[in-house]
Amino acid sequence: MLGALFFAAALTPTLIPRSYLTQGAIAGACFGIGYLAGNVWRWLWHYLELPEPPARLRSTANALVAAACLLVVIVFLWRAAGWQNSIRTVMKMAPVETAHPLKVCAIAVMTFVVLLVLARLFALAVRLIAARARRVIPRRIANVIGVLAAGLLFWSIASNVLIRTAFKALDVSFREVDALLEPERPQPTAPERTGSAASLVKWTQLGRMGRRFIASGPTATEISAVTGKPALEPVRVYVGLGGAETAQARARLALDELKRQHGFERDTLIVVTPTGTGWIDPAAMDTVEYLHHGDVASVAMQYSYLNSPLSLLFQPESGAEAARALFSEIYGYWATLPKNRRPKLYLHGLSLGAMNSEKSAELFEMIGDPIAGALLSGAPFESRIWRSITANRNPGTPAWLPEFRDGRFVRFMNQNGPTVPADAPWGPMRVVYLQYASDAITFFAYHDAYRVPDWMTAPRGPDVSPELRWYPVVTMLQLALDMAVATNTPMGFGHVYAPEHYVDAWVAVTDVLDWSPDALAQLKTHLAAAARKAAEGNVANEPYADRGG
């Protein structure tokens, strides 16, 4: 019964549309968890020696329950396509005609069988170990030892054999991809570019994502063509893992390269923390370069070539260490410059880059000479400062777009901009969090297993299905799956941030004043069309490929 109810609940919508493959996998896993819970409950009932109903009554009740559960499963499978379309509608995706119920059931059965086999093997190991232990110690103590020993055995096999073997294979794969020299992106010939013959950083040391960042982006000519005003060539500095052995050495190299390119002579300087692979969102950087007519210098440093989940799991401190080292070097030199002759200094990061960017700057070290602000997009749910501000938001404001005090220090934006009026006064430092209500990477939480998350209460975000409901345990597992596929949504939803939404965010953070509303609208249209064309092309060397890092 519990397995069937969990299976049915798993068919309901959460934040991201699902394919029949992912739907079947999550439904099978949920069935397995419900089945496990039912077995634990039955074992506890027997262990406590509680009375049981007569066999005939029990048989009749079981038949009725089975029929009711089958009816529930059929109804939920019938409604699954409509539920998925409720997500697709708010994301402006074409509806699906069917949820492929037979395929979903087949995949769910296979998933459940795998989980059941593992559970039975675990139970067998417990019995064997306990049986040997009972020869010398009391029965109940032997049973406890059996559970602990079997748990340790399975954990050792999983972590030391399966996980480590898989990680080594993935590590080799990601390292080879990072070293790949794409012929479509030749080494720059202009001496002022990072990776050129005159650069302090070799082209081969940038890493694949670093080469992509340096070789992409708008030129001064392209910026002028859109803005109708003179523009400068944007300065982009990037140091890959091959640039130096330690994070501190790479940070010093980035500072030296930024000086060589006269980055401190620009009006705007942005310290960027990339995602796990070293990827930097072109939607963010292209936008700010257009808004400031190319008078922008950006500097970034790679800390991993693994994707963000693997980097966070196996190298949890590397991102924070690298972000901290780079900010310390850049800020330390910037603070020595005359205040009237230095650029405005900002921070930026997407996803894991946002979380590590939060960790890079310490308030007390810059309280006497603060930076100008930060734009952090898609901050993961583990981001400490984001989580604290959201938890302490003004009463009555939604968790998916909170307001914090008088809005002088930090504001939140989504597809529709901020809730704080644009002309509301700012303090000396401006921080904007750009986030979508449909981004599970931002709004996942472990306590979703036993309580309704705040962002699910009305009013809901504009990109969240009105059919979404909370179910114990199941909702948390659904959101965990949503995190894994959050970059598969159309641009402007999930974990894929659109350039037109970055426009409003950068205007607020960097105090852009020389653009009219009509000009900003035209820029949004231009950037959105270019970004979607690049992303939908799915070309491996496009800057939007491997989005999300």
XYZ file of C-alpha atoms in Angstrom:
549
model
C 0.000 0.000 0.000
C 2.712 2.491 0.959
C 4.724 1.580 -2.121
C 1.734 2.238 -4.378
C 0.921 5.548 -2.691
C 4.543 6.701 -2.956
C 4.589 5.589 -6.605
C 1.436 7.594 -7.317
C 2.743 10.686 -5.511
C 5.934 10.537 -7.584
C 3.847 11.024 -10.747
C 2.728 14.480 -9.614
C 4.614 17.558 -10.856
C 7.405 19.446 -9.126
C 9.575 22.135 -10.732
C 11.106 20.609 -13.884
C 9.382 18.621 -16.669
C 10.339 14.954 -16.745
C 10.903 12.450 -19.500
C 9.424 8.974 -19.172
C 12.897 7.728 -18.261
C 13.367 10.054 -15.297
C 9.700 9.686 -14.328
C 10.015 5.906 -14.247
C 13.235 6.014 -12.236
C 11.862 8.363 -9.568
C 8.551 6.463 -9.382
C 10.356 3.138 -8.948
C 12.631 4.569 -6.265
C 9.650 6.032 -4.412
C 7.814 2.712 -4.624
C 10.867 1.038 -3.108
C 10.995 3.528 -0.231
C 7.290 3.074 0.482
C 7.703 -0.696 0.338
C 10.622 -0.458 2.768
C 8.587 1.712 5.141
C 5.768 -0.838 5.056
C 8.147 -3.684 5.850
C 9.667 -1.752 8.738
C 6.196 -1.021 10.090
C 5.197 -4.698 9.830
C 8.414 -5.815 11.519
C 7.896 -3.306 14.348
C 4.301 -4.512 14.827
C 5.488 -8.107 15.162
C 8.441 -7.156 17.351
C 6.146 -5.350 19.797
C 3.870 -8.431 19.760
C 0.783 -6.365 19.107
C -2.475 -8.221 18.356
C -3.319 -8.989 14.747
C -6.759 -9.315 13.166
C -8.001 -12.766 12.114
C -6.550 -14.201 8.912
C -9.888 -14.003 7.046
C -10.395 -10.349 7.916
C -6.801 -9.601 7.076
C -7.125 -11.301 3.680
C -10.314 -9.403 2.835
C -8.812 -6.081 3.943
C -5.679 -6.716 1.892
C -7.732 -7.417 -1.218
C -9.722 -4.197 -0.783
C -6.562 -2.193 -0.142
C -4.878 -3.713 -3.189
C -7.842 -2.835 -5.396
C -7.937 0.721 -4.040
C -4.190 1.169 -4.574
C -4.427 -0.165 -8.123
C -7.210 2.324 -8.833
C -5.122 5.176 -7.404
C -2.115 4.191 -9.532
C -4.226 3.994 -12.703
C -5.801 7.396 -12.057
C -2.454 9.014 -11.347
C -0.883 7.474 -14.451
C -3.817 8.790 -16.482
C -3.305 12.292 -15.103
C 0.509 12.280 -15.404
C 0.573 13.869 -18.871
C -1.645 16.722 -17.714
C 0.560 17.313 -14.702
C 3.684 17.449 -16.843
C 1.941 19.856 -19.195
C 1.125 22.108 -16.238
C 4.901 22.634 -15.892
C 5.501 22.899 -19.612
C 2.799 25.542 -19.939
C 4.385 27.932 -17.445
C 7.736 27.355 -19.153
C 6.231 28.018 -22.590
C 7.088 24.525 -23.839
C 5.050 22.466 -26.284
C 2.673 20.091 -24.477
C 3.112 16.328 -24.548
C 0.296 14.071 -25.712
C 1.159 11.180 -23.410
C 3.276 10.460 -20.361
C 4.067 6.969 -21.757
C 2.555 5.092 -18.788
C 3.682 1.638 -19.932
C 7.289 2.779 -20.309
C 7.114 4.559 -16.969
C 5.845 1.392 -15.287
C 8.490 -0.784 -16.955
C 11.323 1.493 -15.846
C 9.809 1.771 -12.376
C 9.687 -2.009 -12.054
C 13.327 -2.346 -13.125
C 14.375 0.363 -10.672
C 12.429 -1.286 -7.860
C 13.885 -4.717 -8.630
C 17.421 -3.359 -8.441
C 16.684 -1.688 -5.107
C 14.937 -4.816 -3.829
C 17.895 -7.031 -4.740
C 20.267 -4.695 -2.924
C 17.984 -4.657 0.121
C 17.717 -8.457 0.140
C 21.493 -8.776 -0.127
C 21.834 -6.414 2.818
C 19.327 -8.460 4.842
C 21.183 -11.664 3.940
C 24.460 -10.163 5.103
C 22.843 -9.099 8.376
C 21.514 -12.617 9.001
C 24.822 -14.311 8.194
C 26.871 -12.001 10.389
C 24.336 -12.164 13.233
C 24.193 -15.978 13.052
C 27.956 -16.208 13.525
C 27.911 -13.636 16.293
C 25.159 -15.510 18.201
C 27.582 -18.354 18.819
C 29.428 -16.256 21.388
C 27.124 -13.349 22.371
C 23.414 -12.908 23.166
C 20.932 -12.911 20.299
C 19.825 -9.281 20.364
C 23.356 -7.951 20.677
C 24.329 -10.194 17.767
C 21.485 -8.758 15.678
C 22.676 -5.209 16.351
C 26.225 -6.160 15.438
C 24.918 -7.792 12.264
C 23.169 -4.591 11.169
C 26.183 -2.411 11.965
C 28.681 -4.743 10.335
C 26.555 -5.190 7.203
C 26.100 -1.420 6.981
C 29.840 -0.899 7.270
C 30.500 -3.592 4.649
C 28.076 -2.094 2.128
C 29.338 1.421 2.793
C 32.934 0.311 2.254
C 32.083 -1.408 -0.999
C 30.105 1.597 -2.214
C 32.618 4.267 -1.210
C 35.938 2.518 -1.677
C 35.140 0.435 -4.725
C 32.198 1.759 -6.681
C 32.403 5.492 -5.939
C 36.187 5.734 -6.104
C 36.354 3.715 -9.310
C 33.641 5.834 -10.901
C 35.320 9.031 -9.704
C 38.674 8.038 -11.166
C 37.048 7.314 -14.514
C 35.141 10.612 -14.447
C 38.223 12.497 -13.343
C 40.209 11.216 -16.304
C 37.346 12.017 -18.663
C 36.855 15.586 -17.387
C 40.609 16.219 -17.393
C 40.897 15.145 -21.026
C 37.928 17.304 -22.014
C 39.411 20.274 -20.152
C 42.671 19.910 -22.078
C 40.896 19.686 -25.437
C 42.041 22.365 -27.893
C 39.071 23.191 -30.090
C 40.143 24.139 -33.612
C 37.221 26.563 -33.816
C 38.879 28.626 -31.086
C 42.436 29.425 -32.218
C 44.934 31.203 -30.018
C 44.384 34.988 -29.962
C 46.845 37.015 -31.980
C 46.097 40.405 -30.402
C 48.743 40.971 -27.705
C 46.235 42.457 -25.259
C 44.267 39.180 -25.053
C 44.834 36.509 -22.445
C 46.479 33.464 -24.011
C 48.220 35.409 -26.769
C 51.965 35.217 -27.357
C 52.411 38.360 -25.238
C 50.220 37.093 -22.395
C 51.552 35.900 -19.052
C 49.160 32.949 -19.337
C 49.700 30.379 -22.066
C 46.756 29.441 -24.275
C 47.176 25.770 -23.387
C 47.029 26.595 -19.657
C 43.592 28.193 -19.769
C 41.546 25.019 -19.850
C 38.712 24.413 -22.285
C 36.226 26.676 -20.506
C 38.811 29.409 -20.073
C 39.612 29.377 -23.799
C 35.907 29.501 -24.533
C 35.452 32.511 -22.234
C 38.386 34.418 -23.716
C 37.486 33.675 -27.333
C 33.804 34.549 -26.993
C 32.032 37.725 -26.030
C 31.174 40.855 -27.996
C 33.838 42.971 -29.665
C 33.894 46.766 -29.577
C 32.493 46.822 -33.119
C 29.606 44.518 -32.212
C 28.812 46.559 -29.103
C 28.792 49.811 -31.068
C 26.529 48.289 -33.685
C 23.899 47.636 -31.011
C 24.347 50.711 -28.822
C 25.121 53.257 -31.540
C 27.892 54.672 -29.348
C 31.695 54.299 -29.279
C 32.855 51.224 -27.383
C 36.033 49.690 -26.015
C 37.252 46.137 -26.373
C 36.251 44.385 -23.141
C 39.115 42.991 -21.061
C 38.758 39.331 -20.127
C 41.375 37.636 -17.953
C 41.261 33.948 -17.092
C 43.791 31.651 -15.425
C 43.302 27.901 -15.713
C 44.494 25.145 -13.429
C 47.605 24.774 -15.568
C 48.668 28.360 -14.863
C 50.294 27.542 -11.508
C 50.393 24.835 -8.861
C 48.495 26.591 -6.066
C 45.417 28.802 -5.874
C 47.493 31.642 -4.416
C 49.989 31.462 -7.273
C 47.218 31.411 -9.875
C 45.588 34.402 -8.206
C 48.849 36.387 -8.354
C 49.203 35.428 -12.010
C 45.653 36.655 -12.678
C 46.464 39.974 -10.981
C 49.627 40.413 -13.047
C 47.766 39.601 -16.264
C 45.008 42.040 -15.345
C 47.612 44.756 -14.782
C 49.253 43.931 -18.112
C 45.937 44.431 -19.883
C 45.298 47.699 -17.980
C 42.159 46.241 -16.426
C 42.363 48.633 -13.477
C 41.985 51.551 -15.870
C 38.475 50.461 -16.841
C 35.313 51.901 -15.329
C 34.013 48.526 -14.121
C 35.992 45.559 -12.772
C 34.288 42.230 -12.065
C 35.816 39.323 -10.151
C 34.048 36.239 -11.524
C 33.885 32.864 -9.811
C 33.121 30.144 -12.398
C 31.167 26.923 -11.960
C 32.811 23.573 -11.282
C 34.051 22.990 -14.822
C 35.353 26.544 -15.049
C 32.375 27.658 -17.158
C 31.298 31.307 -17.041
C 27.786 32.209 -18.119
C 27.974 34.293 -21.320
C 24.461 35.570 -20.616
C 25.868 37.453 -17.639
C 29.169 38.703 -19.023
C 28.016 39.677 -22.523
C 25.180 41.672 -20.983
C 27.317 43.788 -18.656
C 29.819 44.465 -21.448
C 27.054 45.818 -23.664
C 25.596 47.923 -20.857
C 28.946 49.585 -20.145
C 29.971 49.965 -23.792
C 32.883 47.580 -23.380
C 34.439 49.611 -20.552
C 34.609 46.461 -18.429
C 37.397 44.220 -17.188
C 36.598 40.775 -15.808
C 38.947 38.336 -14.150
C 38.324 34.682 -13.286
C 40.273 31.672 -12.101
C 39.587 27.974 -12.547
C 39.494 25.747 -9.459
C 38.250 22.483 -10.987
C 37.501 20.747 -14.268
C 34.785 18.541 -12.734
C 31.162 19.516 -13.067
C 29.675 21.372 -10.115
C 28.090 18.389 -8.268
C 31.290 16.343 -8.491
C 33.433 19.331 -7.574
C 31.275 20.022 -4.534
C 31.295 16.362 -3.501
C 34.962 15.488 -3.986
C 36.667 18.899 -3.773
C 34.402 20.841 -1.406
C 36.997 23.409 -0.343
C 38.778 24.051 -3.646
C 36.205 26.511 -4.984
C 36.055 28.602 -1.819
C 39.837 28.584 -1.507
C 40.334 29.739 -5.098
C 37.622 32.404 -4.900
C 39.080 33.714 -1.673
C 42.617 33.800 -3.078
C 41.575 35.667 -6.224
C 39.462 38.225 -4.390
C 42.216 38.873 -1.843
C 44.768 39.565 -4.587
C 42.479 41.780 -6.663
C 40.965 43.650 -3.726
C 44.335 44.077 -2.043
C 45.773 45.859 -5.067
C 42.531 47.729 -5.881
C 42.382 49.157 -2.348
C 45.819 50.777 -2.819
C 44.670 52.774 -5.849
C 43.340 56.337 -5.550
C 39.593 56.194 -5.054
C 38.911 58.675 -7.842
C 41.038 56.751 -10.357
C 40.135 53.141 -9.766
C 37.260 51.077 -11.238
C 34.130 50.100 -9.402
C 34.700 46.581 -8.115
C 32.001 43.903 -8.290
C 31.624 40.170 -7.691
C 29.721 37.720 -9.867
C 29.042 34.018 -9.823
C 26.469 31.545 -11.083
C 25.418 28.402 -9.223
C 28.436 26.945 -7.400
C 30.259 30.101 -8.464
C 27.660 32.161 -6.575
C 28.155 30.146 -3.402
C 31.941 30.399 -3.590
C 31.738 34.075 -4.501
C 29.809 34.615 -1.266
C 32.714 33.037 0.592
C 35.392 35.023 -1.210
C 34.811 38.401 0.453
C 34.801 39.027 4.187
C 32.735 41.985 5.306
C 35.087 43.021 8.079
C 38.132 43.312 5.816
C 36.386 45.726 3.467
C 34.017 47.549 5.813
C 36.152 50.687 5.633
C 36.561 50.497 1.865
C 33.696 48.403 0.474
C 33.373 47.060 -3.031
C 30.535 48.409 -5.180
C 28.427 45.259 -5.082
C 27.734 41.767 -6.382
C 25.391 39.942 -8.730
C 24.869 36.307 -7.729
C 22.605 34.124 -9.859
C 21.149 30.723 -9.046
C 22.749 30.545 -5.604
C 22.637 26.900 -4.413
C 20.567 26.043 -1.365
C 23.772 25.545 0.651
C 24.811 29.190 0.172
C 25.115 30.413 3.746
C 24.489 34.151 3.269
C 21.632 33.598 0.808
C 19.995 31.141 3.194
C 20.318 33.529 6.142
C 18.864 36.499 4.246
C 15.981 34.409 2.903
C 15.177 33.023 6.347
C 15.153 36.559 7.813
C 13.140 38.137 4.975
C 10.467 40.710 5.654
C 7.220 39.114 6.870
C 4.683 38.602 4.116
C 7.217 38.410 1.279
C 7.529 35.100 -0.594
C 10.553 32.866 -0.114
C 11.080 32.706 -3.878
C 11.343 36.515 -4.162
C 11.945 37.926 -0.684
C 12.454 41.475 0.444
C 15.121 42.120 3.066
C 14.652 45.091 5.357
C 14.593 48.376 3.414
C 16.359 46.966 0.337
C 19.414 49.195 0.700
C 21.871 46.304 0.871
C 20.373 43.320 -0.952
C 17.533 42.778 -3.409
C 16.141 39.735 -5.173
C 15.068 39.519 -8.809
C 13.439 36.980 -11.071
C 11.996 37.009 -14.596
C 9.791 39.956 -13.696
C 12.493 42.029 -12.042
C 12.521 43.103 -8.383
C 9.685 43.843 -6.012
C 11.586 46.827 -4.596
C 11.009 49.982 -6.715
C 13.928 50.776 -9.006
C 14.222 54.287 -7.589
C 14.448 53.084 -3.983
C 17.731 54.280 -2.451
C 20.729 51.956 -2.237
C 23.447 51.857 0.381
C 27.195 51.999 -0.406
C 27.195 48.380 -1.603
C 24.604 46.780 -3.885
C 23.932 43.034 -3.851
C 21.382 41.388 -6.151
C 20.378 37.730 -6.152
C 18.898 36.666 -9.498
C 16.844 33.514 -9.036
C 13.933 31.645 -10.578
C 11.226 30.009 -8.495
C 11.599 26.912 -10.708
C 15.288 26.474 -9.842
C 15.539 23.389 -7.634
C 19.275 23.974 -7.138
C 18.312 27.104 -5.217
C 15.196 25.882 -3.433
C 15.948 22.257 -2.558
C 16.191 21.512 1.176
C 16.552 18.291 3.147
C 13.688 19.244 5.450
C 11.365 19.075 2.434
C 11.120 15.401 3.398
C 8.992 16.197 6.446
C 7.602 19.723 6.037
C 6.137 21.925 3.328
C 8.781 24.346 1.965
C 8.043 28.047 2.308
C 8.309 28.701 -1.450
C 5.415 26.339 -2.081
C 2.873 28.419 -0.162
C 0.728 30.932 -2.022
C 1.440 33.074 -3.867
C 3.733 30.899 -5.958
C 6.356 31.902 -8.458
C 5.246 32.599 -12.033
C 7.182 29.594 -13.358
C 5.886 27.019 -10.845
C 3.062 24.634 -11.715
C -0.209 25.388 -9.897
C -0.687 21.596 -9.681
C 2.375 21.078 -7.496
C 1.599 19.465 -4.132
C 3.781 18.433 -1.207
C 4.117 14.796 -0.161
C 6.349 13.526 2.679
C 9.683 12.141 1.478
C 8.510 11.994 -2.144
C 8.706 15.739 -2.763
C 12.282 15.870 -1.502
C 13.284 13.054 -3.867
C 11.497 14.753 -6.762
C 13.353 18.003 -6.074
C 16.645 16.103 -5.869
C 15.929 14.777 -9.360
C 14.959 18.287 -10.470
C 18.409 19.487 -9.425
C 20.040 16.929 -11.700
C 18.056 18.101 -14.745
C 17.688 21.798 -13.865
C 19.816 22.896 -16.841
C 17.595 21.111 -19.371
C 14.866 23.749 -19.245
C 14.301 26.509 -21.792
C 16.327 29.642 -21.172
C 14.736 31.781 -18.495
C 13.555 28.869 -16.338
C 15.062 26.321 -13.983
C 18.797 26.870 -13.661
C 19.258 28.481 -17.092
C 19.470 32.237 -16.653
C 18.497 34.435 -19.577
C 20.474 37.511 -20.686
C 17.379 39.734 -20.739
C 16.921 39.047 -17.023
C 20.574 39.834 -16.390
C 19.996 43.263 -17.970
C 17.745 44.483 -15.171
C 20.018 42.918 -12.563
C 23.199 44.556 -13.889
C 21.427 47.895 -14.315
C 20.525 47.792 -10.623
C 23.903 46.541 -9.368
C 26.187 48.728 -11.497
C 23.912 51.790 -11.497
C 23.572 52.113 -15.272
C 22.072 55.545 -16.064
C 22.796 56.264 -19.734
C 20.270 53.831 -21.240
C 16.680 54.766 -21.984
C 13.874 52.238 -21.365
C 13.462 51.765 -25.128
C 17.183 51.159 -25.600
C 17.184 48.598 -22.779
C 14.209 46.840 -24.354
C 16.031 46.644 -27.689
C 19.144 45.301 -25.974
C 17.094 42.608 -24.244
C 15.581 41.578 -27.559
C 18.983 41.415 -29.247
C 20.638 39.433 -26.447
C 17.711 37.047 -26.053
C 17.623 36.238 -29.769
C 21.376 35.704 -29.970
C 21.492 33.566 -26.816
C 18.608 31.324 -27.798
C 20.008 30.826 -31.279
C 23.365 29.786 -29.815
C 21.843 27.565 -27.128
C 19.330 25.840 -29.399
C 22.028 25.155 -31.948
C 23.603 22.778 -29.422
C 26.993 23.212 -31.058
C 29.809 21.887 -28.901
C 32.011 24.957 -29.225
C 29.279 27.519 -28.587
C 29.712 29.557 -25.394
C 26.296 28.352 -24.190
C 27.251 24.692 -24.540
C 27.820 22.867 -21.246
C 25.604 25.490 -19.647
C 25.367 25.319 -15.916
C 28.851 23.894 -15.509
